[in-house]
Coordinates of N, CA and C in Angstrom, one line a residue:
M1 N -18.5 11.1 4.0 CA -17.3 10.3 3.6 C -16.1 11.1 3.8
T2 N -15.0 10.4 4.1 CA -13.7 11.0 4.3 C -12.7 10.2 3.5
R3 N -11.7 10.9 2.9 CA -10.6 10.3 2.2 C -9.3 10.7 3.0
Q4 N -8.5 9.7 3.2 CA -7.2 9.9 3.9 C -6.1 9.3 3.0
I5 N -5.0 10.0 3.0 CA -3.8 9.5 2.4 C -2.9 9.0 3.5
I6 N -2.5 7.8 3.5 CA -1.7 7.2 4.6 C -0.4 6.8 4.1
K7 N 0.7 7.1 4.9 CA 2.0 6.7 4.6 C 2.5 5.5 5.4
L8 N 3.0 4.5 4.8 CA 3.5 3.3 5.4 C 5.0 3.3 5.4
S9 N 5.7 2.8 6.5 CA 7.1 2.7 6.5 C 7.5 1.5 7.4
S10 N 8.6 0.9 7.1 CA 9.2 -0.1 8.0 C 10.7 0.1 7.9
Y11 N 11.5 -0.7 8.6 CA 12.9 -0.5 8.6 C 13.5 -0.8 7.2
R12 N 12.8 -1.5 6.4 CA 13.3 -1.8 5.0 C 12.7 -0.8 3.9
V13 N 11.5 -0.4 4.1 CA 10.8 0.4 3.1 C 10.3 1.7 3.7
K14 N 10.6 2.8 2.9 CA 10.1 4.1 3.3 C 9.2 4.7 2.3
G15 N 8.2 5.4 2.8 CA 7.3 6.2 1.9 C 6.4 5.5 1.0
V16 N 5.8 4.4 1.3 CA 4.7 3.8 0.6 C 3.4 4.5 1.0
T17 N 2.7 5.0 0.0 CA 1.4 5.7 0.4 C 0.2 5.0 -0.3
F18 N -0.9 5.1 0.4 CA -2.1 4.6 -0.2 C -3.3 5.5 0.3
T19 N -4.4 5.4 -0.4 CA -5.6 6.2 -0.1 C -6.7 5.3 0.4
V20 N -7.4 5.7 1.4 CA -8.5 4.9 2.0 C -9.7 5.9 2.1
E21 N -10.9 5.4 1.7 CA -12.1 6.2 1.9 C -13.0 5.4 2.9
F22 N -13.6 6.1 3.8 CA -14.4 5.5 4.9 C -15.5 6.5 5.3
D23 N -16.4 6.0 6.1 CA -17.5 6.8 6.7 C -17.3 6.9 8.2
Y24 N -17.1 8.1 8.7 CA -16.9 8.3 10.2 C -18.2 7.9 10.9
D25 N -19.3 8.0 10.3 CA -20.6 7.8 10.9 C -20.9 6.3 11.2
K26 N -20.1 5.4 10.5 CA -20.2 4.0 10.7 C -19.2 3.5 11.7
P27 N -19.5 3.0 12.8 CA -18.5 2.6 13.8 C -17.7 1.5 13.2
G28 N -16.3 1.6 13.3 CA -15.4 0.6 12.9 C -15.1 0.6 11.4
D29 N -15.7 1.5 10.6 CA -15.5 1.5 9.2 C -14.1 1.9 8.8
R30 N -13.5 2.9 9.5 CA -12.1 3.3 9.3 C -11.1 2.2 9.6
R31 N -11.3 1.6 10.7 CA -10.4 0.5 11.1 C -10.5 -0.7 10.1
A32 N -11.7 -1.0 9.7 CA -11.9 -2.1 8.7 C -11.2 -1.8 7.4
K33 N -11.4 -0.6 6.9 CA -10.9 -0.2 5.6 C -9.3 -0.1 5.7
I34 N -8.8 0.4 6.7 CA -7.3 0.5 6.9 C -6.7 -0.9 7.0
G35 N -7.4 -1.8 7.8 CA -6.9 -3.1 7.9 C -6.9 -3.9 6.6
A36 N -8.0 -3.7 5.8 CA -8.1 -4.4 4.5 C -7.0 -3.9 3.6
A37 N -6.8 -2.6 3.6 CA -5.7 -2.0 2.7 C -4.4 -2.5 3.1
L38 N -4.1 -2.5 4.4 CA -2.7 -3.0 4.9 C -2.6 -4.5 4.6
K39 N -3.6 -5.2 4.7 CA -3.5 -6.7 4.4 C -3.2 -6.9 3.0
S40 N -3.8 -6.2 2.1 CA -3.6 -6.4 0.7 C -2.2 -5.8 0.2
I41 N -1.8 -4.7 0.9 CA -0.5 -4.1 0.5 C 0.7 -4.9 1.0
I42 N 0.7 -5.2 2.3 CA 1.9 -5.8 2.9 C 1.6 -7.2 3.5
G43 N 0.4 -7.7 3.5 CA 0.1 -9.0 4.1 C 0.2 -9.0 5.6
I44 N -0.4 -8.1 6.3 CA -0.2 -8.0 7.7 C -0.8 -9.2 8.4
H45 N -0.3 -9.5 9.6 CA -0.8 -10.5 10.5 C -1.7 -9.9 11.6
E46 N -1.3 -8.8 12.2 CA -2.1 -8.1 13.2 C -2.0 -6.6 13.0
L47 N -3.0 -5.9 13.5 CA -3.0 -4.5 13.4 C -3.2 -3.9 14.7
N48 N -2.2 -3.1 15.2 CA -2.3 -2.4 16.4 C -2.8 -1.0 16.1
Y49 N -4.1 -0.8 16.2 CA -4.7 0.4 15.8 C -4.3 1.6 16.6
L50 N -4.2 1.5 17.9 CA -3.9 2.6 18.8 C -2.5 3.2 18.6
S51 N -1.5 2.4 18.4 CA -0.1 2.9 18.2 C 0.3 3.0 16.8
N52 N -0.7 2.9 15.8 CA -0.4 3.1 14.4 C 0.7 2.1 13.9
Q53 N 0.6 0.8 14.3 CA 1.5 -0.1 13.8 C 0.8 -1.4 13.2
A54 N 1.4 -2.0 12.2 CA 1.0 -3.2 11.6 C 2.1 -4.2 11.7
I55 N 1.8 -5.4 12.0 CA 2.8 -6.5 12.1 C 2.7 -7.4 11.0
K56 N 3.8 -7.7 10.3 CA 3.9 -8.7 9.3 C 4.8 -9.8 9.7
I57 N 4.3 -11.1 9.6 CA 5.1 -12.2 10.0 C 5.8 -12.7 8.7
L58 N 7.2 -12.8 8.9 CA 8.0 -13.2 7.7 C 8.5 -14.7 7.9
G59 N 8.2 -15.3 9.0 CA 8.6 -16.7 9.2 C 8.2 -17.1 10.6
S60 N 9.0 -17.9 11.3 CA 8.6 -18.3 12.6 C 9.6 -17.6 13.6
G61 N 9.1 -17.5 14.8 CA 10.0 -16.8 15.9 C 9.7 -15.3 16.0
E62 N 10.1 -14.8 17.1 CA 9.9 -13.4 17.4 C 10.7 -12.5 16.4
S63 N 11.9 -12.9 15.9 CA 12.7 -12.1 15.0 C 12.0 -12.0 13.6
A64 N 11.0 -12.8 13.4 CA 10.4 -12.8 12.0 C 9.3 -11.8 11.9
R65 N 9.1 -11.0 13.0 CA 8.0 -10.0 13.0 C 8.6 -8.7 12.4
E66 N 8.0 -8.2 11.4 CA 8.4 -6.9 10.8 C 7.3 -5.9 11.2
V67 N 7.7 -4.8 11.8 CA 6.8 -3.8 12.3 C 6.7 -2.7 11.3
W68 N 5.5 -2.4 10.8 CA 5.3 -1.3 9.9 C 4.5 -0.2 10.7
S69 N 4.9 1.1 10.5 CA 4.2 2.2 11.1 C 3.4 2.9 10.0
Y70 N 2.3 3.5 10.4 CA 1.5 4.2 9.4 C 1.1 5.5 10.0
E71 N 1.0 6.5 9.2 CA 0.6 7.9 9.6 C -0.3 8.5 8.5
V72 N -1.2 9.3 9.0 CA -2.1 10.0 8.1 C -1.4 11.3 7.6
V73 N -1.2 11.4 6.2 CA -0.6 12.5 5.6 C -1.5 13.6 5.3
E74 N -2.7 13.2 4.8 CA -3.7 14.2 4.4 C -5.1 13.7 4.6
T75 N -6.0 14.5 5.1 CA -7.4 14.2 5.3 C -8.3 15.1 4.5
E76 N -9.3 14.6 3.8 CA -10.2 15.4 3.0 C -11.7 14.8 3.1
D77 N -12.6 15.7 3.3 CA -14.0 15.3 3.3 C -14.5 15.3 1.9
I78 N -15.2 14.2 1.5 CA -15.7 14.0 0.1 C -17.2 13.9 0.1

């Protein structure tokens, strides 16, 4: 198992951190856990896993898309 501390930020909010635990041996486990955490924290609409971005829809139209970036701050084997 691995524990990571992840930092979230958007143009409005800086420095929200959360912890996620996952198993590298299970394919897709990290993506599923990060997606679930982001959905519960910011209510994401889509997750762009490769560019470390999450999209939140605030209304209708392209201008209603809020882009959140996330980065791994710390990684620990548990």
